[in-house]
Amino acid sequence: MNKMNCDISAVLFDEYKIQTRIHELGLEISNSYRGSIPVLIGILKGGFIFLADLARSITIPIEVDFLAISSYGSNTSSSGVVKIRKDIDIDISGRDVIVIEDIVDTGLSLAYIKDYLWQHKPASLKTCVLLDKPDAHKTDVTFDYIGFSIKNEFVVGYGLDYAEKYRNLPFIGILKEELYR
Ligand code: IMP
Ligand code: MG
């Protein structure tokens, strides 16, 4: 048995559920952007697996770039103070941009990212988040495509980490509280 599985109290979304939802999102995005070549910007590190799967569910041409940010705070909550660690390489001015983010908790990171990317004058800027914790929002950030809404619990797997671990779990699960409290 996988050693990491012992640290999970419950599986929220298994591989099948995740892939089914991502295919629906891929179809929706393909239909909405027909005739355009959108730039998908994956937010590192948490969004890397989501972007990899979503990109392959999209049937129109796309370009891919990454933005790496770090937010300062404790390991399980965001402070909203964001620092850019790796900037985008593609010139997005006049382009249709879709931000691909793993999870919206307080919403502070995504609000910062949207402000930052608007400064590059894209033609449009939409956001696609795999998970949303509506009860944890501290700002009225909005997004356009969403995988699943979840309760205010700390989750790991499928790109999401706790202290850099668990990103490679193929499912999304709740981390046992005693491991971080
Ligand atoms: P926000 O700025 O509070 O919305 O936090 C966003 C970032 O915090 C996400 O992109 C994740 O990297 C991290 N984060 C928030 N909630 C969780 C969680 O439940 N598990 C793992 N990472 C999380
Ligand atoms: Mg993230």
CSV table of N, CA and C in Angstrom, one decimal, residues 19-172:
chain,number,residue,atom,x,y,z
A,19,GLN,N,-11.1,13.1,-13.6
A,19,GLN,CA,-11.0,13.0,-15.1
A,19,GLN,C,-12.3,13.4,-15.8
A,20,THR,N,-13.4,12.9,-15.2
A,20,THR,CA,-14.7,13.1,-15.8
A,20,THR,C,-15.0,14.6,-15.8
A,21,ARG,N,-14.8,15.3,-14.7
A,21,ARG,CA,-15.0,16.7,-14.6
A,21,ARG,C,-14.1,17.5,-15.5
A,22,ILE,N,-12.8,17.1,-15.6
A,22,ILE,CA,-11.9,17.8,-16.4
A,22,ILE,C,-12.3,17.7,-17.9
A,23,HIS,N,-12.8,16.5,-18.3
A,23,HIS,CA,-13.2,16.4,-19.7
A,23,HIS,C,-14.4,17.3,-20.0
A,24,GLU,N,-15.3,17.5,-19.0
A,24,GLU,CA,-16.4,18.5,-19.2
A,24,GLU,C,-15.9,19.9,-19.4
A,25,LEU,N,-14.9,20.2,-18.5
A,25,LEU,CA,-14.3,21.6,-18.6
A,25,LEU,C,-13.6,21.8,-19.9
A,26,GLY,N,-12.9,20.8,-20.3
A,26,GLY,CA,-12.2,20.8,-21.6
A,26,GLY,C,-13.1,21.1,-22.8
A,27,LEU,N,-14.2,20.4,-22.7
A,27,LEU,CA,-15.2,20.6,-23.8
A,27,LEU,C,-15.8,22.0,-23.8
A,28,GLU,N,-16.1,22.4,-22.6
A,28,GLU,CA,-16.7,23.8,-22.4
A,28,GLU,C,-15.7,24.9,-23.0
A,29,ILE,N,-14.5,24.7,-22.6
A,29,ILE,CA,-13.5,25.7,-23.0
A,29,ILE,C,-13.3,25.6,-24.5
A,30,SER,N,-13.2,24.4,-25.1
A,30,SER,CA,-13.0,24.2,-26.5
A,30,SER,C,-14.2,24.9,-27.3
A,31,ASN,N,-15.4,24.8,-26.8
A,31,ASN,CA,-16.5,25.4,-27.5
A,31,ASN,C,-16.5,26.9,-27.3
A,32,SER,N,-16.1,27.4,-26.2
A,32,SER,CA,-16.1,28.9,-25.9
A,32,SER,C,-15.0,29.6,-26.7
A,33,TYR,N,-13.9,28.9,-27.0
A,33,TYR,CA,-12.8,29.6,-27.6
A,33,TYR,C,-12.5,29.2,-29.1
A,34,ARG,N,-13.6,28.6,-29.7
A,34,ARG,CA,-13.4,28.3,-31.1
A,34,ARG,C,-13.0,29.5,-31.9
A,35,GLY,N,-12.0,29.4,-32.8
A,35,GLY,CA,-11.5,30.5,-33.6
A,35,GLY,C,-10.4,31.3,-32.9
A,36,SER,N,-10.2,31.0,-31.7
A,36,SER,CA,-9.1,31.7,-30.9
A,36,SER,C,-8.0,30.7,-30.6
A,37,ILE,N,-6.8,31.2,-30.2
A,37,ILE,CA,-5.8,30.3,-29.7
A,37,ILE,C,-5.5,30.8,-28.3
A,38,PRO,N,-6.2,30.4,-27.3
A,38,PRO,CA,-6.0,30.9,-25.9
A,38,PRO,C,-4.7,30.5,-25.3
A,39,VAL,N,-4.2,31.3,-24.4
A,39,VAL,CA,-3.0,31.0,-23.7
A,39,VAL,C,-3.4,30.5,-22.3
A,40,LEU,N,-3.1,29.3,-22.0
A,40,LEU,CA,-3.4,28.7,-20.7
A,40,LEU,C,-2.2,29.1,-19.8
A,41,ILE,N,-2.4,29.7,-18.7
A,41,ILE,CA,-1.3,30.0,-17.8
A,41,ILE,C,-1.5,29.2,-16.5
A,42,GLY,N,-0.7,28.2,-16.3
A,42,GLY,CA,-0.8,27.4,-15.1
A,42,GLY,C,0.0,28.1,-14.0
A,43,ILE,N,-0.7,28.0,-12.8
A,43,ILE,CA,-0.1,28.6,-11.6
A,43,ILE,C,0.7,27.5,-10.9
A,44,LEU,N,2.0,27.7,-10.8
A,44,LEU,CA,2.9,26.7,-10.1
A,44,LEU,C,2.9,27.0,-8.7
A,45,LYS,N,3.1,25.9,-7.8
A,45,LYS,CA,3.3,24.6,-8.4
A,45,LYS,C,2.0,23.8,-8.4
A,46,GLY,N,1.0,24.2,-7.6
A,46,GLY,CA,-0.1,23.3,-7.4
A,46,GLY,C,-0.9,23.0,-8.7
A,47,GLY,N,-0.9,23.9,-9.7
A,47,GLY,CA,-1.7,23.7,-10.9
A,47,GLY,C,-1.1,22.8,-11.9
A,48,PHE,N,0.1,22.2,-11.7
A,48,PHE,CA,0.8,21.5,-12.8
A,48,PHE,C,0.1,20.3,-13.3
A,49,ILE,N,-0.5,19.5,-12.4
A,49,ILE,CA,-1.2,18.3,-12.9
A,49,ILE,C,-2.5,18.6,-13.5
A,50,PHE,N,-3.2,19.5,-12.9
A,50,PHE,CA,-4.5,19.9,-13.5
A,50,PHE,C,-4.3,20.5,-14.9
A,51,LEU,N,-3.3,21.3,-15.1
A,51,LEU,CA,-3.1,21.9,-16.4
A,51,LEU,C,-2.7,20.8,-17.4
A,52,ALA,N,-1.9,19.9,-17.0
A,52,ALA,CA,-1.5,18.8,-17.9
A,52,ALA,C,-2.7,18.0,-18.4
A,53,ASP,N,-3.6,17.7,-17.5
A,53,ASP,CA,-4.8,16.9,-17.9
A,53,ASP,C,-5.8,17.8,-18.7
A,54,LEU,N,-6.0,19.0,-18.2
A,54,LEU,CA,-7.0,19.9,-18.9
A,54,LEU,C,-6.6,20.2,-20.3
A,55,ALA,N,-5.3,20.5,-20.5
A,55,ALA,CA,-4.7,20.8,-21.8
A,55,ALA,C,-5.1,19.7,-22.8
A,56,ARG,N,-5.0,18.4,-22.3
A,56,ARG,CA,-5.2,17.3,-23.2
A,56,ARG,C,-6.7,17.0,-23.4
A,57,SER,N,-7.5,17.7,-22.7
A,57,SER,CA,-9.0,17.6,-22.9
A,57,SER,C,-9.5,18.7,-23.8
A,58,ILE,N,-8.7,19.6,-24.1
A,58,ILE,CA,-9.1,20.7,-25.0
A,58,ILE,C,-8.7,20.4,-26.4
A,59,THR,N,-9.7,20.6,-27.3
A,59,THR,CA,-9.6,20.1,-28.7
A,59,THR,C,-9.2,21.2,-29.7
A,60,ILE,N,-9.0,22.4,-29.2
A,60,ILE,CA,-8.7,23.5,-30.1
A,60,ILE,C,-7.2,23.8,-29.8
A,61,PRO,N,-6.5,24.5,-30.7
A,61,PRO,CA,-5.1,24.9,-30.5
A,61,PRO,C,-5.0,25.8,-29.3
A,62,ILE,N,-4.0,25.6,-28.5
A,62,ILE,CA,-3.7,26.4,-27.3
A,62,ILE,C,-2.2,26.7,-27.2
A,63,GLU,N,-1.9,27.7,-26.4
A,63,GLU,CA,-0.5,27.8,-26.0
A,63,GLU,C,-0.5,27.7,-24.5
A,64,VAL,N,0.7,27.3,-23.9
A,64,VAL,CA,0.8,27.1,-22.5
A,64,VAL,C,2.0,27.9,-21.9
A,65,ASP,N,1.7,28.5,-20.8
A,65,ASP,CA,2.8,29.1,-20.1
A,65,ASP,C,2.6,28.9,-18.6
A,66,PHE,N,3.5,29.4,-17.8
A,66,PHE,CA,3.4,29.2,-16.3
A,66,PHE,C,3.8,30.4,-15.6
A,67,LEU,N,3.2,30.6,-14.5
A,67,LEU,CA,3.5,31.7,-13.5
A,67,LEU,C,3.7,31.0,-12.2
A,68,ALA,N,4.9,31.3,-11.6
A,68,ALA,CA,5.1,30.7,-10.3
A,68,ALA,C,5.0,31.8,-9.2
A,69,ILE,N,4.2,31.5,-8.2
A,69,ILE,CA,4.1,32.5,-7.2
A,69,ILE,C,4.3,31.8,-5.8
A,70,SER,N,4.6,32.6,-4.8
A,70,SER,CA,4.6,32.0,-3.5
A,70,SER,C,3.9,33.0,-2.6
A,71,SER,N,3.1,32.5,-1.7
A,71,SER,CA,2.4,33.4,-0.8
A,71,SER,C,3.0,33.1,0.6
A,72,TYR,N,3.1,34.2,1.3
A,72,TYR,CA,3.7,34.0,2.6
A,72,TYR,C,2.7,33.8,3.7
A,73,GLY,N,2.9,32.8,4.5
A,73,GLY,CA,1.9,32.5,5.6
A,73,GLY,C,2.3,31.2,6.2
A,74,SER,N,1.4,30.7,7.0
A,74,SER,CA,1.7,29.4,7.6
A,74,SER,C,1.6,28.3,6.5
A,75,ASN,N,1.9,27.1,6.8
A,75,ASN,CA,1.8,26.1,5.8
A,75,ASN,C,0.4,25.8,5.3
A,76,THR,N,-0.6,26.1,6.1
A,76,THR,CA,-2.0,25.7,5.7
A,76,THR,C,-2.9,26.9,5.5
A,77,SER,N,-2.4,28.1,5.6
A,77,SER,CA,-3.2,29.3,5.3
A,77,SER,C,-2.4,30.3,4.6
A,78,SER,N,-3.1,31.1,3.7
A,78,SER,CA,-2.4,32.1,2.9
A,78,SER,C,-2.5,33.4,3.5
A,79,SER,N,-1.4,34.2,3.4
A,79,SER,CA,-1.4,35.5,4.0
A,79,SER,C,-1.9,36.6,3.0
A,80,GLY,N,-1.9,36.2,1.7
A,80,GLY,CA,-2.3,37.2,0.7
A,80,GLY,C,-1.1,38.0,0.2
A,81,VAL,N,0.0,37.9,0.9
A,81,VAL,CA,1.2,38.6,0.4
A,81,VAL,C,1.9,37.6,-0.7
A,82,VAL,N,1.9,38.1,-1.9
A,82,VAL,CA,2.3,37.2,-3.0
A,82,VAL,C,3.6,37.7,-3.6
A,83,LYS,N,4.4,36.8,-4.0
A,83,LYS,CA,5.7,37.2,-4.7
A,83,LYS,C,5.7,36.3,-6.0
A,84,ILE,N,6.1,37.0,-7.1
A,84,ILE,CA,6.3,36.3,-8.3
A,84,ILE,C,7.6,35.6,-8.3
A,85,ARG,N,7.7,34.3,-8.5
A,85,ARG,CA,8.9,33.6,-8.5
A,85,ARG,C,9.4,33.3,-9.9
A,86,LYS,N,8.4,33.1,-10.9
A,86,LYS,CA,8.7,32.9,-12.3
A,86,LYS,C,7.7,33.6,-13.1
A,87,ASP,N,8.1,34.5,-13.9
A,87,ASP,CA,7.1,35.3,-14.7
A,87,ASP,C,6.7,34.5,-16.0
A,88,ILE,N,5.7,35.0,-16.7
A,88,ILE,CA,5.3,34.3,-17.9
A,88,ILE,C,6.3,34.7,-19.0
A,89,ASP,N,6.4,33.9,-20.1
A,89,ASP,CA,7.3,34.1,-21.2
A,89,ASP,C,6.6,34.6,-22.4
A,90,ILE,N,5.4,34.2,-22.6
A,90,ILE,CA,4.6,34.6,-23.8
A,90,ILE,C,4.1,36.0,-23.6
A,91,ASP,N,4.1,36.8,-24.7
A,91,ASP,CA,3.5,38.1,-24.7
A,91,ASP,C,2.0,38.0,-24.8
A,92,ILE,N,1.3,38.3,-23.7
A,92,ILE,CA,-0.2,38.0,-23.7
A,92,ILE,C,-1.0,39.2,-24.1
A,93,SER,N,-0.4,40.3,-24.5
A,93,SER,CA,-1.2,41.5,-24.9
A,93,SER,C,-2.0,41.2,-26.1
A,94,GLY,N,-3.3,41.5,-26.0
A,94,GLY,CA,-4.3,41.2,-27.1
A,94,GLY,C,-4.7,39.7,-27.2
A,95,ARG,N,-4.2,38.9,-26.3
A,95,ARG,CA,-4.5,37.4,-26.3
A,95,ARG,C,-5.7,37.1,-25.4
A,96,ASP,N,-6.3,35.9,-25.7
A,96,ASP,CA,-7.3,35.4,-24.7
A,96,ASP,C,-6.5,34.5,-23.8
A,97,VAL,N,-6.7,34.8,-22.5
A,97,VAL,CA,-5.9,34.2,-21.5
A,97,VAL,C,-6.8,33.4,-20.5
A,98,ILE,N,-6.4,32.2,-20.2
A,98,ILE,CA,-7.1,31.4,-19.1
A,98,ILE,C,-6.2,31.0,-18.0
A,99,VAL,N,-6.4,31.5,-16.8
A,99,VAL,CA,-5.6,31.2,-15.7
A,99,VAL,C,-6.0,29.8,-15.1
A,100,ILE,N,-5.1,28.9,-14.9
A,100,ILE,CA,-5.4,27.6,-14.4
A,100,ILE,C,-4.8,27.4,-13.0
A,101,GLU,N,-5.7,27.4,-12.0
A,101,GLU,CA,-5.3,27.4,-10.6
A,101,GLU,C,-5.8,26.1,-9.9
A,102,ASP,N,-5.0,25.6,-9.0
A,102,ASP,CA,-5.5,24.4,-8.3
A,102,ASP,C,-6.6,24.6,-7.4
A,103,ILE,N,-6.5,25.7,-6.5
A,103,ILE,CA,-7.6,25.8,-5.5
A,103,ILE,C,-7.7,27.3,-5.1
A,104,VAL,N,-8.9,27.7,-4.8
A,104,VAL,CA,-9.1,29.0,-4.3
A,104,VAL,C,-9.6,28.9,-2.8
A,105,ASP,N,-8.8,29.4,-1.9
A,105,ASP,CA,-9.0,29.3,-0.5
A,105,ASP,C,-9.5,30.7,0.0
A,106,THR,N,-8.6,31.6,0.4
A,106,THR,CA,-9.0,33.0,0.7
A,106,THR,C,-9.4,33.8,-0.5
A,107,GLY,N,-8.8,33.4,-1.7
A,107,GLY,CA,-9.0,34.1,-2.9
A,107,GLY,C,-8.0,35.2,-3.1
A,108,LEU,N,-7.1,35.4,-2.2
A,108,LEU,CA,-6.2,36.5,-2.2
A,108,LEU,C,-5.1,36.3,-3.3
A,109,SER,N,-4.7,35.0,-3.5
A,109,SER,CA,-3.7,34.8,-4.5
A,109,SER,C,-4.3,35.0,-5.9
A,110,LEU,N,-5.5,34.5,-6.1
A,110,LEU,CA,-6.1,34.6,-7.5
A,110,LEU,C,-6.4,36.1,-7.8
A,111,ALA,N,-6.8,36.8,-6.8
A,111,ALA,CA,-7.1,38.3,-7.0
A,111,ALA,C,-5.8,39.0,-7.4
A,112,TYR,N,-4.7,38.6,-6.7
A,112,TYR,CA,-3.4,39.3,-7.1
A,112,TYR,C,-3.0,38.9,-8.5
A,113,ILE,N,-3.1,37.6,-8.8
A,113,ILE,CA,-2.7,37.1,-10.1
A,113,ILE,C,-3.5,37.8,-11.3
A,114,LYS,N,-4.9,37.9,-11.0
A,114,LYS,CA,-5.7,38.6,-12.0
A,114,LYS,C,-5.3,40.0,-12.2
A,115,ASP,N,-5.1,40.8,-11.2
A,115,ASP,CA,-4.6,42.1,-11.2
A,115,ASP,C,-3.3,42.2,-12.0
A,116,TYR,N,-2.4,41.3,-11.7
A,116,TYR,CA,-1.0,41.3,-12.3
A,116,TYR,C,-1.2,41.1,-13.8
A,117,LEU,N,-2.0,40.1,-14.2
A,117,LEU,CA,-2.1,39.7,-15.6
A,117,LEU,C,-2.8,40.8,-16.4
A,118,TRP,N,-3.8,41.4,-15.8
A,118,TRP,CA,-4.5,42.5,-16.5
A,118,TRP,C,-3.5,43.6,-16.9
A,119,GLN,N,-2.5,43.8,-16.1
A,119,GLN,CA,-1.5,44.8,-16.5
A,119,GLN,C,-0.8,44.6,-17.8
A,120,HIS,N,-0.8,43.3,-18.2
A,120,HIS,CA,-0.2,42.9,-19.5
A,120,HIS,C,-1.2,43.1,-20.7
A,121,LYS,N,-2.4,43.6,-20.4
A,121,LYS,CA,-3.4,44.0,-21.4
A,121,LYS,C,-3.8,42.8,-22.3
A,122,PRO,N,-4.2,41.7,-21.8
A,122,PRO,CA,-4.8,40.6,-22.6
A,122,PRO,C,-6.1,41.1,-23.2
A,123,ALA,N,-6.6,40.5,-24.3
A,123,ALA,CA,-7.9,40.8,-24.8
A,123,ALA,C,-9.0,40.3,-23.9
A,124,SER,N,-8.8,39.2,-23.2
A,124,SER,CA,-9.7,38.6,-22.2
A,124,SER,C,-8.9,37.8,-21.2
A,125,LEU,N,-9.5,37.7,-20.0
A,125,LEU,CA,-8.8,37.0,-19.0
A,125,LEU,C,-9.9,36.2,-18.2
A,126,LYS,N,-9.8,34.9,-18.3
A,126,LYS,CA,-10.7,34.1,-17.5
A,126,LYS,C,-10.0,33.2,-16.6
A,127,THR,N,-10.7,32.6,-15.6
A,127,THR,CA,-10.0,31.8,-14.7
A,127,THR,C,-10.7,30.4,-14.6
A,128,CYS,N,-9.9,29.4,-14.4
A,128,CYS,CA,-10.4,28.1,-14.3
A,128,CYS,C,-9.7,27.4,-13.1
A,129,VAL,N,-10.5,27.1,-12.1
A,129,VAL,CA,-10.0,26.6,-10.8
A,129,VAL,C,-10.6,25.2,-10.6
A,130,LEU,N,-9.7,24.3,-10.2
A,130,LEU,CA,-10.2,22.9,-9.9
A,130,LEU,C,-11.0,22.8,-8.7
A,131,LEU,N,-10.6,23.5,-7.6
A,131,LEU,CA,-11.3,23.4,-6.4
A,131,LEU,C,-11.6,24.8,-5.8
A,132,ASP,N,-12.8,25.0,-5.2
A,132,ASP,CA,-13.1,26.2,-4.6
A,132,ASP,C,-13.6,26.0,-3.2
A,133,LYS,N,-13.1,26.8,-2.2
A,133,LYS,CA,-13.6,26.7,-0.8
A,133,LYS,C,-14.4,28.0,-0.6
A,134,PRO,N,-15.7,28.0,-0.9
A,134,PRO,CA,-16.4,29.3,-0.8
A,134,PRO,C,-16.5,29.8,0.6
A,135,ASP,N,-16.5,29.0,1.6
A,135,ASP,CA,-16.6,29.4,3.0
A,135,ASP,C,-15.3,30.1,3.5
A,136,ALA,N,-14.2,30.0,2.7
A,136,ALA,CA,-12.9,30.5,3.2
A,136,ALA,C,-12.6,31.8,2.5
A,137,HIS,N,-13.4,32.3,1.5
A,137,HIS,CA,-13.0,33.5,0.8
A,137,HIS,C,-12.9,34.7,1.7
A,138,LYS,N,-11.8,35.5,1.5
A,138,LYS,CA,-11.7,36.7,2.2
A,138,LYS,C,-11.8,37.9,1.3
A,139,THR,N,-12.1,37.7,0.0
A,139,THR,CA,-12.2,38.7,-1.0
A,139,THR,C,-13.3,38.2,-2.0
A,140,ASP,N,-14.0,39.2,-2.7
A,140,ASP,CA,-15.0,38.7,-3.6
A,140,ASP,C,-14.5,38.3,-5.0
A,141,VAL,N,-13.4,37.6,-5.0
A,141,VAL,CA,-12.9,37.1,-6.3
A,141,VAL,C,-13.9,36.2,-7.0
A,142,THR,N,-13.9,36.4,-8.3
A,142,THR,CA,-14.8,35.5,-9.1
A,142,THR,C,-14.0,34.7,-10.1
A,143,PHE,N,-14.6,33.6,-10.5
A,143,PHE,CA,-13.9,32.8,-11.6
A,143,PHE,C,-14.9,32.2,-12.5
A,144,ASP,N,-14.4,31.7,-13.6
A,144,ASP,CA,-15.3,31.4,-14.8
A,144,ASP,C,-15.6,29.9,-14.9
A,145,TYR,N,-14.6,29.1,-14.7
A,145,TYR,CA,-14.7,27.7,-14.8
A,145,TYR,C,-14.3,27.1,-13.4
A,146,ILE,N,-15.1,26.1,-12.9
A,146,ILE,CA,-14.7,25.6,-11.6
A,146,ILE,C,-15.0,24.1,-11.7
A,147,GLY,N,-14.0,23.3,-11.1
A,147,GLY,CA,-14.2,21.8,-11.0
A,147,GLY,C,-15.2,21.4,-10.0
A,148,PHE,N,-14.8,21.7,-8.7
A,148,PHE,CA,-15.7,21.3,-7.6
A,148,PHE,C,-15.6,22.3,-6.5
A,149,SER,N,-16.7,22.5,-5.8
A,149,SER,CA,-16.8,23.3,-4.5
A,149,SER,C,-16.5,22.3,-3.4
A,150,ILE,N,-15.7,22.7,-2.4
A,150,ILE,CA,-15.5,21.8,-1.2
A,150,ILE,C,-15.7,22.6,0.0
A,151,LYS,N,-15.8,21.9,1.1
A,151,LYS,CA,-15.9,22.5,2.5
A,151,LYS,C,-14.5,23.1,2.8
A,152,ASN,N,-14.5,23.8,3.9
A,152,ASN,CA,-13.3,24.5,4.3
A,152,ASN,C,-12.4,23.5,5.1
A,153,GLU,N,-11.8,22.5,4.3
A,153,GLU,CA,-10.9,21.5,4.8
A,153,GLU,C,-9.6,21.5,4.1
A,154,PHE,N,-8.5,21.1,4.7
A,154,PHE,CA,-7.2,21.1,4.0
A,154,PHE,C,-7.1,19.8,3.2
A,155,VAL,N,-6.9,20.0,1.9
A,155,VAL,CA,-6.9,18.8,1.0
A,155,VAL,C,-5.5,18.7,0.3
A,156,VAL,N,-5.1,17.5,0.0
A,156,VAL,CA,-3.9,17.3,-0.7
A,156,VAL,C,-4.1,16.3,-1.9
A,157,GLY,N,-3.1,16.2,-2.7
A,157,GLY,CA,-3.1,15.3,-3.9
A,157,GLY,C,-3.4,16.0,-5.2
A,158,TYR,N,-3.1,15.3,-6.3
A,158,TYR,CA,-3.4,15.8,-7.6
A,158,TYR,C,-2.8,17.2,-7.8
A,159,GLY,N,-1.6,17.4,-7.3
A,159,GLY,CA,-0.9,18.7,-7.5
A,159,GLY,C,-0.8,19.5,-6.2
A,160,LEU,N,-1.8,19.2,-5.3
A,160,LEU,CA,-1.9,20.0,-4.1
A,160,LEU,C,-1.0,19.4,-3.0
A,161,ASP,N,-0.3,20.2,-2.3
A,161,ASP,CA,0.7,19.7,-1.3
A,161,ASP,C,0.4,20.1,0.1
A,162,TYR,N,1.0,19.5,1.0
A,162,TYR,CA,1.3,20.0,2.4
A,162,TYR,C,2.8,19.9,2.6
A,163,ALA,N,3.4,21.0,2.8
A,163,ALA,CA,4.9,21.1,3.0
A,163,ALA,C,5.6,20.3,1.9
A,164,GLU,N,5.1,20.6,0.6
A,164,GLU,CA,5.7,20.0,-0.6
A,164,GLU,C,5.4,18.5,-0.8
A,165,LYS,N,4.7,17.8,0.1
A,165,LYS,CA,4.4,16.4,0.0
A,165,LYS,C,3.0,16.2,-0.6
A,166,TYR,N,2.8,15.0,-1.0
A,166,TYR,CA,1.4,14.5,-1.5
A,166,TYR,C,1.0,15.0,-2.9
A,167,ARG,N,1.8,15.8,-3.6
A,167,ARG,CA,1.4,16.3,-4.9
A,167,ARG,C,1.1,15.2,-5.8
A,168,ASN,N,1.8,14.0,-5.7
A,168,ASN,CA,1.7,12.9,-6.6
A,168,ASN,C,0.6,11.9,-6.3
A,169,LEU,N,-0.2,12.2,-5.3
A,169,LEU,CA,-1.3,11.3,-5.1
A,169,LEU,C,-2.3,11.5,-6.3
A,170,PRO,N,-2.8,10.4,-6.8
A,170,PRO,CA,-3.7,10.5,-8.0
A,170,PRO,C,-5.1,11.0,-7.7
A,171,PHE,N,-5.4,11.1,-6.4
A,171,PHE,CA,-6.8,11.5,-6.0
A,171,PHE,C,-6.6,12.7,-5.1
A,172,ILE,N,-7.8,13.4,-4.8
A,172,ILE,CA,-7.8,14.5,-3.8
A,172,ILE,C,-8.4,14.0,-2.5
